[in-house]
CSV table of N, CA and C in Angstrom, one decimal:
chain,number,residue,atom,x,y,z
H,958,MET,N,93.8,-99.7,44.3
H,958,MET,CA,95.6,-99.0,44.1
H,958,MET,C,95.4,-99.5,45.5
H,959,ASP,N,97.3,-99.9,45.5
H,959,ASP,CA,97.7,-100.3,46.7
H,959,ASP,C,98.7,-98.9,46.9
H,960,ALA,N,98.5,-98.3,45.9
H,960,ALA,CA,99.2,-96.6,46.7
H,960,ALA,C,99.6,-96.0,47.9
H,961,ASN,N,99.9,-96.1,48.5
H,961,ASN,CA,99.2,-94.6,49.4
H,961,ASN,C,98.8,-93.6,48.4
H,962,PRO,N,97.5,-92.9,48.2
H,962,PRO,CA,97.1,-92.0,48.0
H,962,PRO,C,97.8,-90.9,48.1
H,963,VAL,N,98.8,-90.6,49.0
H,963,VAL,CA,99.3,-89.5,49.0
H,963,VAL,C,100.1,-89.2,47.8
H,964,GLU,N,100.9,-90.2,48.3
H,964,GLU,CA,102.3,-90.4,47.3
H,964,GLU,C,101.5,-90.4,45.6
H,965,ALA,N,100.6,-91.2,45.4
H,965,ALA,CA,100.2,-91.7,44.0
H,965,ALA,C,99.3,-90.0,43.4
H,966,GLY,N,99.8,-88.8,44.4
H,966,GLY,CA,99.1,-87.6,44.2
H,966,GLY,C,97.0,-87.8,43.7
H,967,GLY,N,96.8,-88.5,45.2
H,967,GLY,CA,95.4,-88.5,45.4
H,967,GLY,C,94.8,-87.7,45.9
H,968,TRP,N,93.9,-87.8,45.0
H,968,TRP,CA,92.9,-87.0,45.0
H,968,TRP,C,91.0,-87.2,45.2
H,969,MET,N,90.0,-87.1,45.8
H,969,MET,CA,88.9,-86.9,45.9
H,969,MET,C,88.2,-86.2,45.8
H,970,THR,N,87.0,-86.9,45.0
H,970,THR,CA,85.8,-85.6,44.9
H,970,THR,C,84.4,-85.5,45.8
H,971,VAL,N,84.7,-84.2,46.5
H,971,VAL,CA,83.6,-83.9,47.2
H,971,VAL,C,82.6,-82.7,46.6
H,972,ASN,N,81.3,-82.3,47.0
H,972,ASN,CA,80.5,-81.5,45.9
H,972,ASN,C,81.3,-81.0,44.4
H,973,HIS,N,81.4,-82.0,43.8
H,973,HIS,CA,81.8,-81.3,42.7
H,973,HIS,C,83.3,-81.1,42.7
H,974,VAL,N,83.7,-81.2,44.1
H,974,VAL,CA,85.4,-80.5,43.9
H,974,VAL,C,86.0,-81.2,44.1
H,975,GLU,N,87.2,-81.1,43.2
H,975,GLU,CA,88.7,-82.2,43.1
H,975,GLU,C,89.4,-81.8,44.5
H,976,ILE,N,89.9,-82.3,45.6
H,976,ILE,CA,90.9,-81.7,46.1
H,976,ILE,C,91.3,-82.8,46.3
H,977,THR,N,93.1,-82.7,46.3
H,977,THR,CA,94.6,-83.4,46.2
H,977,THR,C,95.2,-82.8,47.2
H,978,ILE,N,95.3,-84.1,47.8
H,978,ILE,CA,96.1,-83.9,49.0
H,978,ILE,C,97.8,-84.8,48.4
H,979,ARG,N,99.2,-83.5,48.9
H,979,ARG,CA,100.2,-83.8,48.7
H,979,ARG,C,101.0,-83.9,49.9
H,980,PRO,N,101.7,-84.1,50.3
H,980,PRO,CA,102.7,-84.2,51.3
H,980,PRO,C,104.0,-82.5,51.1
H,981,LYS,N,104.5,-81.9,52.7
H,981,LYS,CA,104.0,-80.6,52.3
H,981,LYS,C,106.0,-80.7,52.1
H,982,ARG,N,106.4,-79.6,50.8
H,982,ARG,CA,107.4,-79.5,50.1
H,982,ARG,C,108.1,-78.2,50.5
H,983,ASP,N,109.4,-78.3,50.6
H,983,ASP,CA,110.7,-77.1,51.1
H,983,ASP,C,109.9,-76.0,49.9
H,984,ASP,N,109.5,-75.9,48.9
H,984,ASP,CA,109.2,-74.2,48.5
H,984,ASP,C,107.3,-73.8,48.5
H,985,ASP,N,107.1,-75.0,49.6
H,985,ASP,CA,106.0,-74.4,49.9
H,985,ASP,C,106.0,-73.7,51.8
H,986,ARG,N,107.8,-73.4,52.0
H,986,ARG,CA,107.8,-72.6,53.4
H,986,ARG,C,107.5,-70.9,52.8
H,987,GLY,N,107.6,-70.6,51.8
H,987,GLY,CA,107.3,-68.9,51.6
H,987,GLY,C,106.1,-68.8,52.0
H,988,TRP,N,104.8,-68.9,51.3
H,988,TRP,CA,103.2,-68.8,50.8
H,988,TRP,C,102.8,-69.4,52.1
H,989,LEU,N,103.4,-70.8,53.2
H,989,LEU,CA,103.2,-70.9,54.3
H,989,LEU,C,103.5,-69.9,55.3
H,990,THR,N,104.5,-69.2,55.4
H,990,THR,CA,105.2,-68.2,56.4
H,990,THR,C,104.3,-67.5,56.1
H,991,GLU,N,103.7,-67.1,55.3
H,991,GLU,CA,102.2,-65.5,54.7
H,991,GLU,C,101.1,-66.1,55.6
H,992,LYS,N,100.5,-67.7,55.1
H,992,LYS,CA,99.6,-67.7,55.7
H,992,LYS,C,99.3,-68.1,57.3
H,993,MET,N,100.0,-68.3,57.6
H,993,MET,CA,100.4,-68.6,59.2
H,993,MET,C,100.2,-67.2,59.9
H,994,GLU,N,101.0,-66.7,59.4
H,994,GLU,CA,101.1,-64.8,59.9
H,994,GLU,C,100.2,-64.8,59.6
H,995,ALA,N,99.2,-64.5,58.4
H,995,ALA,CA,97.6,-64.2,58.8
H,995,ALA,C,97.2,-64.6,58.9
H,996,SER,N,96.9,-65.4,59.7
H,996,SER,CA,95.4,-66.9,60.2
H,996,SER,C,95.9,-66.7,61.7
H,997,TRP,N,97.2,-66.9,62.1
H,997,TRP,CA,97.5,-66.7,63.4
H,997,TRP,C,98.7,-65.9,64.1
H,998,GLY,N,98.5,-64.9,63.2
H,998,GLY,CA,99.7,-64.5,63.9
H,998,GLY,C,101.4,-64.0,63.6
H,999,SER,N,101.1,-65.6,63.1
H,999,SER,CA,103.0,-66.0,63.7
H,999,SER,C,103.4,-67.5,63.3
H,1000,VAL,N,104.3,-68.2,62.9
H,1000,VAL,CA,104.4,-69.4,62.3
H,1000,VAL,C,104.7,-70.0,64.0
H,1001,ARG,N,105.0,-69.7,64.8
H,1001,ARG,CA,105.4,-69.9,66.0
H,1001,ARG,C,104.3,-70.8,66.9
H,1002,MET,N,104.4,-72.2,67.0
H,1002,MET,CA,103.1,-72.4,67.7
H,1002,MET,C,103.5,-72.7,69.1
H,1003,VAL,N,102.1,-72.7,70.0
H,1003,VAL,CA,102.2,-73.9,71.7
H,1003,VAL,C,101.3,-74.3,71.7
H,1004,GLY,N,101.9,-75.9,72.3
H,1004,GLY,CA,100.7,-76.5,72.0
H,1004,GLY,C,101.7,-77.9,73.3
H,1005,ASN,N,100.6,-78.2,74.6
H,1005,ASN,CA,101.1,-79.1,75.2
H,1005,ASN,C,102.2,-78.4,76.1
H,1006,GLY,N,102.6,-77.1,76.1
H,1006,GLY,CA,103.6,-76.9,76.9
H,1006,GLY,C,105.3,-76.9,75.8
H,1007,LYS,N,104.5,-76.8,74.8
H,1007,LYS,CA,105.5,-76.4,74.0
H,1007,LYS,C,105.5,-76.0,73.1
H,1008,LEU,N,106.6,-75.2,72.7
H,1008,LEU,CA,107.0,-74.1,71.3
H,1008,LEU,C,107.8,-74.7,70.2
H,1009,TYR,N,107.4,-74.7,69.1
H,1009,TYR,CA,107.7,-75.2,67.9
H,1009,TYR,C,107.1,-74.1,66.6
H,1010,ASP,N,108.0,-74.0,65.5
H,1010,ASP,CA,107.5,-73.6,64.1
H,1010,ASP,C,107.4,-74.0,63.4
H,1011,VAL,N,106.0,-74.9,62.6
H,1011,VAL,CA,105.2,-75.0,62.1
H,1011,VAL,C,105.8,-75.3,61.2
H,1012,ARG,N,106.0,-74.2,60.5
H,1012,ARG,CA,106.9,-75.0,59.2
H,1012,ARG,C,107.9,-75.4,59.1
H,1013,ASP,N,108.5,-76.1,60.5
H,1013,ASP,CA,109.7,-77.2,60.6
H,1013,ASP,C,108.6,-78.9,60.8
H,1014,LEU,N,107.6,-78.6,60.7
H,1014,LEU,CA,106.5,-79.6,60.6
H,1014,LEU,C,106.5,-80.7,59.4
H,1015,ASP,N,106.4,-81.9,60.1
H,1015,ASP,CA,106.1,-82.8,58.7
H,1015,ASP,C,104.6,-82.6,58.6
H,1016,GLY,N,103.7,-82.3,56.7
H,1016,GLY,CA,102.5,-81.9,56.4
H,1016,GLY,C,102.5,-82.4,55.1
H,1017,LEU,N,100.5,-81.8,55.1
H,1017,LEU,CA,100.3,-82.4,54.2
H,1017,LEU,C,99.5,-81.4,53.4
H,1018,ILE,N,99.3,-80.8,52.0
H,1018,ILE,CA,98.8,-79.9,52.0
H,1018,ILE,C,97.1,-80.5,50.9
H,1019,ALA,N,96.2,-79.4,51.2
H,1019,ALA,CA,95.3,-80.1,50.4
H,1019,ALA,C,95.4,-78.4,49.2
H,1020,GLU,N,95.0,-79.8,47.8
H,1020,GLU,CA,95.0,-78.4,46.7
H,1020,GLU,C,93.1,-78.6,45.9
H,1021,VAL,N,92.9,-77.5,45.2
H,1021,VAL,CA,92.0,-77.7,44.5
H,1021,VAL,C,92.7,-76.7,43.5
H,1022,GLY,N,92.7,-76.9,41.9
H,1022,GLY,CA,93.4,-76.7,41.1
H,1022,GLY,C,94.4,-76.6,41.8
H,1023,LYS,N,95.0,-76.2,42.2
H,1023,LYS,CA,96.6,-75.8,41.0
H,1023,LYS,C,96.8,-74.9,43.2
H,1024,GLU,N,96.1,-74.2,43.6
H,1024,GLU,CA,95.9,-73.5,44.8
H,1024,GLU,C,95.7,-74.0,46.1
H,1025,PRO,N,96.6,-73.9,46.7
H,1025,PRO,CA,96.4,-74.1,48.4
H,1025,PRO,C,94.8,-74.4,48.3
H,1026,ALA,N,94.1,-75.3,49.3
H,1026,ALA,CA,93.2,-75.2,49.4
H,1026,ALA,C,93.1,-75.9,51.4
H,1027,GLY,N,94.4,-75.8,52.0
H,1027,GLY,CA,94.2,-76.0,53.4
H,1027,GLY,C,95.8,-77.0,53.8
H,1028,MET,N,96.0,-77.0,54.6
H,1028,MET,CA,97.1,-77.8,55.3
H,1028,MET,C,96.8,-78.6,57.0
H,1029,LEU,N,97.7,-79.5,56.5
H,1029,LEU,CA,97.7,-80.4,58.3
H,1029,LEU,C,99.8,-80.4,58.6
H,1030,MET,N,99.6,-80.0,59.5
H,1030,MET,CA,101.0,-80.4,60.1
H,1030,MET,C,101.3,-81.2,61.4
H,1031,TYR,N,102.1,-82.3,61.4
H,1031,TYR,CA,101.6,-83.4,62.2
H,1031,TYR,C,103.5,-83.9,63.0
H,1032,HIS,N,103.1,-84.0,63.7
H,1032,HIS,CA,104.4,-85.0,63.9
H,1032,HIS,C,103.9,-86.8,64.7
H,1033,ILE,N,105.1,-87.4,64.4
H,1033,ILE,CA,105.2,-89.2,65.2
H,1033,ILE,C,106.3,-88.5,66.4
H,1034,GLU,N,105.9,-89.1,67.1
H,1034,GLU,CA,106.8,-89.7,68.3
H,1034,GLU,C,106.0,-90.9,68.8
H,1035,ASP,N,106.9,-92.1,69.9
H,1035,ASP,CA,107.0,-92.6,70.7
H,1035,ASP,C,105.9,-93.6,70.1
H,1036,GLY,N,105.3,-94.0,69.1
H,1036,GLY,CA,104.0,-94.4,68.8
H,1036,GLY,C,103.0,-93.1,68.7
H,1037,GLU,N,103.0,-92.5,68.8
H,1037,GLU,CA,101.5,-91.6,68.8
H,1037,GLU,C,102.0,-90.2,67.9
H,1038,CYS,N,100.6,-89.9,66.9
H,1038,CYS,CA,100.6,-89.4,66.0
H,1038,CYS,C,99.8,-87.6,66.7
H,1039,GLU,N,100.7,-86.4,66.7
H,1039,GLU,CA,99.7,-85.2,67.2
H,1039,GLU,C,99.3,-84.4,65.8
H,1040,ILE,N,98.4,-84.0,65.8
H,1040,ILE,CA,98.0,-83.2,64.9
H,1040,ILE,C,98.0,-81.8,65.2
H,1041,ARG,N,99.0,-81.0,64.8
H,1041,ARG,CA,99.7,-79.2,65.7
H,1041,ARG,C,99.3,-78.9,64.7
H,1042,LEU,N,98.7,-78.7,63.2
H,1042,LEU,CA,97.5,-77.9,62.7
H,1042,LEU,C,96.8,-78.6,62.1
H,1043,LEU,N,95.8,-77.3,61.7
H,1043,LEU,CA,94.9,-78.2,60.4
H,1043,LEU,C,94.2,-76.9,60.7
H,1044,GLU,N,94.0,-76.4,58.8
H,1044,GLU,CA,93.3,-75.1,58.6
H,1044,GLU,C,92.6,-75.9,57.1
H,1045,SER,N,91.7,-75.1,57.1
H,1045,SER,CA,91.1,-75.3,55.7
H,1045,SER,C,91.0,-73.5,55.7
H,1046,PHE,N,91.4,-73.8,53.9
H,1046,PHE,CA,91.6,-72.7,53.3
H,1046,PHE,C,89.9,-72.5,52.7
H,1047,ARG,N,90.0,-73.1,52.2
H,1047,ARG,CA,87.6,-73.2,51.8
H,1047,ARG,C,87.2,-74.2,52.4
H,1048,PRO,N,86.5,-73.8,53.7
H,1048,PRO,CA,85.4,-74.4,54.4
H,1048,PRO,C,84.4,-75.0,53.5
H,1049,ASN,N,83.7,-76.1,54.0
H,1049,ASN,CA,82.9,-76.6,53.9
H,1049,ASN,C,83.0,-77.8,52.5
H,1050,ILE,N,84.0,-78.1,51.9
H,1050,ILE,CA,84.5,-78.3,50.7
H,1050,ILE,C,84.6,-79.6,50.9
H,1051,GLY,N,84.7,-79.9,52.2
H,1051,GLY,CA,85.5,-81.2,52.5
H,1051,GLY,C,87.0,-81.8,53.0
H,1052,VAL,N,88.0,-80.1,52.9
H,1052,VAL,CA,89.4,-80.5,52.9
H,1052,VAL,C,90.0,-80.9,54.2
H,1053,GLY,N,89.3,-80.9,54.9
H,1053,GLY,CA,89.9,-80.7,56.8
H,1053,GLY,C,89.6,-82.4,56.7
H,1054,GLY,N,88.3,-82.4,56.6
H,1054,GLY,CA,88.2,-84.1,56.6
H,1054,GLY,C,88.9,-85.1,55.6
H,1055,ARG,N,89.3,-84.5,54.2
H,1055,ARG,CA,90.7,-85.8,53.3
H,1055,ARG,C,91.4,-85.0,54.1
H,1056,LEU,N,92.1,-83.9,54.8
H,1056,LEU,CA,94.0,-84.4,55.6
H,1056,LEU,C,92.9,-84.5,56.6
H,1057,VAL,N,92.6,-84.8,57.8
H,1057,VAL,CA,92.7,-86.1,59.1
H,1057,VAL,C,92.4,-87.8,58.2
H,1058,ARG,N,92.1,-88.2,57.4
H,1058,ARG,CA,92.1,-89.2,56.6
H,1058,ARG,C,93.2,-89.4,55.8
H,1059,GLU,N,94.2,-88.6,55.5
H,1059,GLU,CA,95.3,-88.7,55.0
H,1059,GLU,C,96.1,-88.8,56.0
H,1060,VAL,N,95.9,-88.5,57.4
H,1060,VAL,CA,97.4,-88.6,58.3
H,1060,VAL,C,96.9,-89.5,59.4
H,1061,THR,N,95.3,-89.7,59.5
H,1061,THR,CA,95.3,-91.2,59.7
H,1061,THR,C,95.9,-92.4,59.0
H,1062,GLY,N,95.8,-92.5,57.9
H,1062,GLY,CA,96.9,-93.5,57.0
H,1062,GLY,C,97.7,-93.8,57.1
H,1063,ILE,N,98.6,-92.2,57.7
H,1063,ILE,CA,100.1,-92.0,57.5
H,1063,ILE,C,100.2,-92.7,59.0
H,1064,ALA,N,100.1,-92.0,59.5
H,1064,ALA,CA,100.1,-92.9,61.4
H,1064,ALA,C,100.0,-93.9,61.5
H,1065,ARG,N,98.5,-94.8,61.1
H,1065,ARG,CA,98.8,-96.3,60.7
H,1065,ARG,C,99.7,-96.7,60.7
H,1066,LYS,N,100.7,-96.4,59.0
H,1066,LYS,CA,101.3,-97.2,58.4
H,1066,LYS,C,103.0,-96.8,59.3
H,1067,ALA,N,103.0,-95.3,60.4
H,1067,ALA,CA,103.7,-95.6,60.8
H,1067,ALA,C,103.6,-96.2,62.3
H,1068,GLY,N,102.7,-97.3,62.7
H,1068,GLY,CA,102.8,-97.9,63.3
H,1068,GLY,C,102.1,-97.3,65.1
H,1069,CYS,N,101.7,-96.4,64.4
H,1069,CYS,CA,101.1,-95.3,65.8
H,1069,CYS,C,100.0,-96.5,66.5
H,1070,ARG,N,99.9,-96.1,67.6
H,1070,ARG,CA,98.9,-96.0,68.4
H,1070,ARG,C,97.4,-95.6,68.3
H,1071,ARG,N,97.5,-94.8,68.3
H,1071,ARG,CA,96.6,-93.4,68.5
H,1071,ARG,C,97.5,-91.6,67.9
H,1072,LEU,N,96.1,-91.3,67.0
H,1072,LEU,CA,97.0,-89.6,67.2
H,1072,LEU,C,95.7,-89.1,67.8
H,1073,TRP,N,96.5,-87.8,67.9
H,1073,TRP,CA,95.4,-86.7,68.7
H,1073,TRP,C,96.1,-85.6,68.7
H,1074,VAL,N,95.4,-84.7,69.5
H,1074,VAL,CA,95.2,-83.2,69.0
H,1074,VAL,C,94.5,-82.5,70.0
H,1075,VAL,N,95.1,-80.5,69.9
H,1075,VAL,CA,94.9,-80.4,71.0
H,1075,VAL,C,94.7,-79.0,70.5
H,1076,THR,N,93.7,-78.7,71.6
H,1076,THR,CA,92.4,-77.5,70.4
H,1076,THR,C,92.9,-76.7,72.0
H,1077,THR,N,91.7,-75.5,72.0
H,1077,THR,CA,91.5,-74.7,73.3
H,1077,THR,C,90.2,-74.5,73.5
H,1078,ASN,N,89.6,-73.9,74.4
H,1078,ASN,CA,88.5,-74.3,75.0
H,1078,ASN,C,87.7,-73.2,74.7
H,1079,ASP,N,88.4,-72.3,73.7
H,1079,ASP,CA,87.2,-71.4,72.8
H,1079,ASP,C,87.2,-71.6,71.6
H,1080,ASN,N,87.7,-72.7,71.0
H,1080,ASN,CA,87.3,-73.6,69.8
H,1080,ASN,C,86.9,-74.3,69.1
H,1081,THR,N,85.4,-74.0,69.7
H,1081,THR,CA,83.9,-75.1,69.7
H,1081,THR,C,84.0,-75.5,68.2
H,1082,ARG,N,84.0,-74.8,66.8
H,1082,ARG,CA,84.2,-75.5,65.8
H,1082,ARG,C,85.3,-76.6,65.4
H,1083,ALA,N,86.2,-76.9,66.4
H,1083,ALA,CA,87.8,-77.7,65.9
H,1083,ALA,C,86.9,-79.0,67.1
H,1084,LEU,N,86.0,-78.7,67.9
H,1084,LEU,CA,85.6,-79.5,68.7
H,1084,LEU,C,84.7,-80.5,68.3
H,1085,ARG,N,84.0,-79.5,68.0
H,1085,ARG,CA,82.5,-80.4,67.0
H,1085,ARG,C,83.9,-81.2,65.6
H,1086,PHE,N,84.4,-80.2,65.5
H,1086,PHE,CA,85.1,-81.1,63.6
H,1086,PHE,C,85.7,-82.0,63.8
H,1087,TYR,N,86.5,-82.2,64.9
H,1087,TYR,CA,86.9,-83.6,65.6
H,1087,TYR,C,85.9,-84.6,66.1
H,1088,GLN,N,84.9,-84.5,67.0
H,1088,GLN,CA,84.6,-85.3,67.0
H,1088,GLN,C,83.6,-86.3,65.8
H,1089,LYS,N,83.8,-85.2,65.0
H,1089,LYS,CA,82.2,-85.7,64.1
H,1089,LYS,C,83.4,-86.6,62.9
H,1090,ASN,N,84.7,-86.3,63.1
H,1090,ASN,CA,85.8,-87.0,62.6
H,1090,ASN,C,86.7,-88.3,63.5
H,1091,GLY,N,85.4,-88.9,64.7
H,1091,GLY,CA,85.9,-89.8,64.9
H,1091,GLY,C,86.8,-90.1,66.6
H,1092,PHE,N,87.1,-88.4,66.6
H,1092,PHE,CA,87.8,-88.2,68.0
H,1092,PHE,C,86.9,-87.9,69.5
H,1093,CYS,N,87.6,-88.7,70.2
H,1093,CYS,CA,87.2,-88.5,71.9
H,1093,CYS,C,87.8,-87.6,72.6
H,1094,LEU,N,87.2,-86.5,72.8
H,1094,LEU,CA,87.7,-86.3,74.5
H,1094,LEU,C,88.3,-86.5,75.5
H,1095,HIS,N,89.8,-86.8,75.3
H,1095,HIS,CA,91.3,-87.3,76.2
H,1095,HIS,C,91.3,-86.2,77.5
H,1096,ALA,N,91.7,-85.3,77.5
H,1096,ALA,CA,91.8,-84.6,78.5
H,1096,ALA,C,91.7,-83.1,78.8
H,1097,LEU,N,91.4,-82.6,79.8
H,1097,LEU,CA,91.5,-81.2,80.1
H,1097,LEU,C,92.5,-80.8,80.5
H,1098,ARG,N,93.4,-79.8,79.8
H,1098,ARG,CA,94.5,-79.1,81.0
H,1098,ARG,C,94.0,-77.5,81.0
H,1099,VAL,N,93.4,-77.5,82.2
H,1099,VAL,CA,92.7,-76.0,83.1
H,1099,VAL,C,93.7,-75.2,83.4
H,1100,ASN,N,93.1,-74.1,83.1
H,1100,ASN,CA,94.4,-72.9,82.7
H,1100,ASN,C,96.1,-72.8,82.1
H,1101,ALA,N,95.8,-74.3,80.8
H,1101,ALA,CA,97.3,-74.0,80.3
H,1101,ALA,C,98.0,-73.3,79.3
H,1102,LEU,N,96.9,-72.1,79.5
H,1102,LEU,CA,97.0,-71.0,78.6
H,1102,LEU,C,98.4,-70.2,79.1
H,1103,GLU,N,98.3,-70.2,79.9
H,1103,GLU,CA,98.8,-69.3,81.4
H,1103,GLU,C,100.3,-69.8,80.4
H,1104,GLU,N,100.8,-71.1,81.3
H,1104,GLU,CA,102.0,-71.3,80.8
H,1104,GLU,C,102.5,-70.7,79.7
H,1105,SER,N,101.6,-71.1,78.7
H,1105,SER,CA,101.5,-71.4,76.8
H,1105,SER,C,101.7,-69.6,77.0
H,1106,ARG,N,102.0,-68.4,77.4
H,1106,ARG,CA,101.5,-67.4,77.1
H,1106,ARG,C,103.7,-66.7,77.4
H,1107,ARG,N,104.1,-67.5,78.1
H,1107,ARG,CA,105.2,-67.4,78.7
H,1107,ARG,C,106.3,-67.4,77.3
H,1108,LEU,N,105.9,-68.9,76.8
H,1108,LEU,CA,106.9,-69.0,75.9
H,1108,LEU,C,106.0,-68.0,74.0
H,1109,LYS,N,104.7,-68.2,74.3
H,1109,LYS,CA,104.5,-66.9,73.1
H,1109,LYS,C,103.3,-66.0,73.6
H,1110,PRO,N,103.6,-64.9,74.2
H,1110,PRO,CA,103.9,-63.3,74.5
H,1110,PRO,C,101.7,-63.4,73.6
H,1111,GLU,N,101.9,-63.7,72.3
H,1111,GLU,CA,101.6,-62.9,71.9
H,1111,GLU,C,100.1,-63.4,71.6
H,1112,ILE,N,99.7,-64.8,72.4
H,1112,ILE,CA,98.0,-65.1,72.1
H,1112,ILE,C,97.7,-64.3,73.7
H,1113,PRO,N,96.2,-64.2,72.4
H,1113,PRO,CA,95.5,-63.0,73.5
H,1113,PRO,C,94.9,-63.6,74.8
H,1114,GLU,N,94.5,-62.6,75.1
H,1114,GLU,CA,93.3,-62.8,76.5
H,1114,GLU,C,92.1,-63.5,76.3
H,1115,ILE,N,91.4,-62.9,75.2
H,1115,ILE,CA,89.9,-63.1,74.6
H,1115,ILE,C,90.5,-64.2,73.4
H,1116,GLY,N,89.5,-65.2,73.1
H,1116,GLY,CA,89.9,-65.8,71.4
H,1116,GLY,C,88.2,-65.7,71.2
H,1117,MET,N,87.9,-67.2,70.0
H,1117,MET,CA,86.6,-67.4,69.2
H,1117,MET,C,85.5,-66.4,70.5
H,1118,ASP,N,84.8,-66.0,69.3
H,1118,ASP,CA,83.3,-65.3,69.5
H,1118,ASP,C,83.3,-64.9,71.4
H,1119,GLY,N,84.7,-64.2,71.9
H,1119,GLY,CA,84.8,-63.2,73.3
H,1119,GLY,C,84.6,-64.3,74.0
H,1120,ILE,N,85.4,-65.7,74.0
H,1120,ILE,CA,85.2,-66.4,75.0
H,1120,ILE,C,86.6,-66.4,75.3
H,1121,PRO,N,87.1,-66.9,76.9
H,1121,PRO,CA,88.4,-66.6,77.5
H,1121,PRO,C,89.2,-67.6,77.2
H,1122,LEU,N,90.3,-67.3,76.6
H,1122,LEU,CA,91.2,-68.2,76.5
H,1122,LEU,C,92.1,-68.8,77.4
H,1123,ARG,N,92.0,-69.8,78.0
H,1123,ARG,CA,92.3,-70.1,79.1
H,1123,ARG,C,93.2,-71.9,78.8
H,1124,ASP,N,92.3,-72.8,78.6
H,1124,ASP,CA,92.2,-74.0,78.7
H,1124,ASP,C,92.7,-74.7,77.3
H,1125,GLU,N,93.4,-75.8,77.8
H,1125,GLU,CA,93.4,-76.9,76.0
H,1125,GLU,C,92.6,-78.3,76.6
H,1126,ILE,N,92.4,-78.5,75.4
H,1126,ILE,CA,91.6,-79.3,75.6
H,1126,ILE,C,92.1,-80.8,74.1
H,1127,GLU,N,92.4,-82.1,74.8
H,1127,GLU,CA,92.8,-82.9,73.9
H,1127,GLU,C,92.0,-83.6,73.6
H,1128,LEU,N,91.9,-84.0,72.6
H,1128,LEU,CA,90.7,-84.7,71.8
H,1128,LEU,C,91.7,-85.9,71.4
H,1129,SER,N,91.6,-87.3,70.6
H,1129,SER,CA,92.0,-88.8,70.1
H,1129,SER,C,91.4,-89.3,70.2
H,1130,MET,N,92.1,-90.4,68.8
H,1130,MET,CA,91.4,-91.1,68.5
H,1130,MET,C,92.3,-92.7,68.7
H,1131,ALA,N,91.8,-93.9,68.6
H,1131,ALA,CA,92.4,-95.0,69.0
H,1131,ALA,C,93.0,-95.5,67.1
H,1132,LEU,N,93.9,-95.9,67.0
H,1132,LEU,CA,94.5,-96.5,65.6
H,1132,LEU,C,94.3,-97.9,66.2
H,1133,ARG,N,94.6,-98.9,66.7
H,1133,ARG,CA,94.4,-100.5,66.7
H,1133,ARG,C,93.6,-100.7,67.7
């Protein structure tokens, strides 16, 4: 099939679960707001010294049946594609991997030379996930969360697993 799987209503079965990936639509804004506020405490995110509203980004929605199973928000600029948010609501069935493969295809089609993502030092699960999916460690921004807290004061001092939340870690994947 020559069509982009997302445009064609792309789907894949993993562990006998059909995962459909589609572009984010305007009518997703309501439930995205609820999900973001529940999971992240806000629709605003900070990364690499920039504050943005995640709902305004291009995105992909994973569905199992008619229910949202995950989301990936991204930004393409200057020949690079940044994943700004990836969240699976149905862990361990392949949602995150499918979303990453879809955005990789979108980035390649847009002529991007690299795909990259920033996570925090406490997010060991994300560090494992991205490396398993072809990303390499690219940069460490020591104490970057100090500046991020100036833009978004609600960022906690302590992160996952009781780890002090201090640093940003950038991972990347070459696309050419």
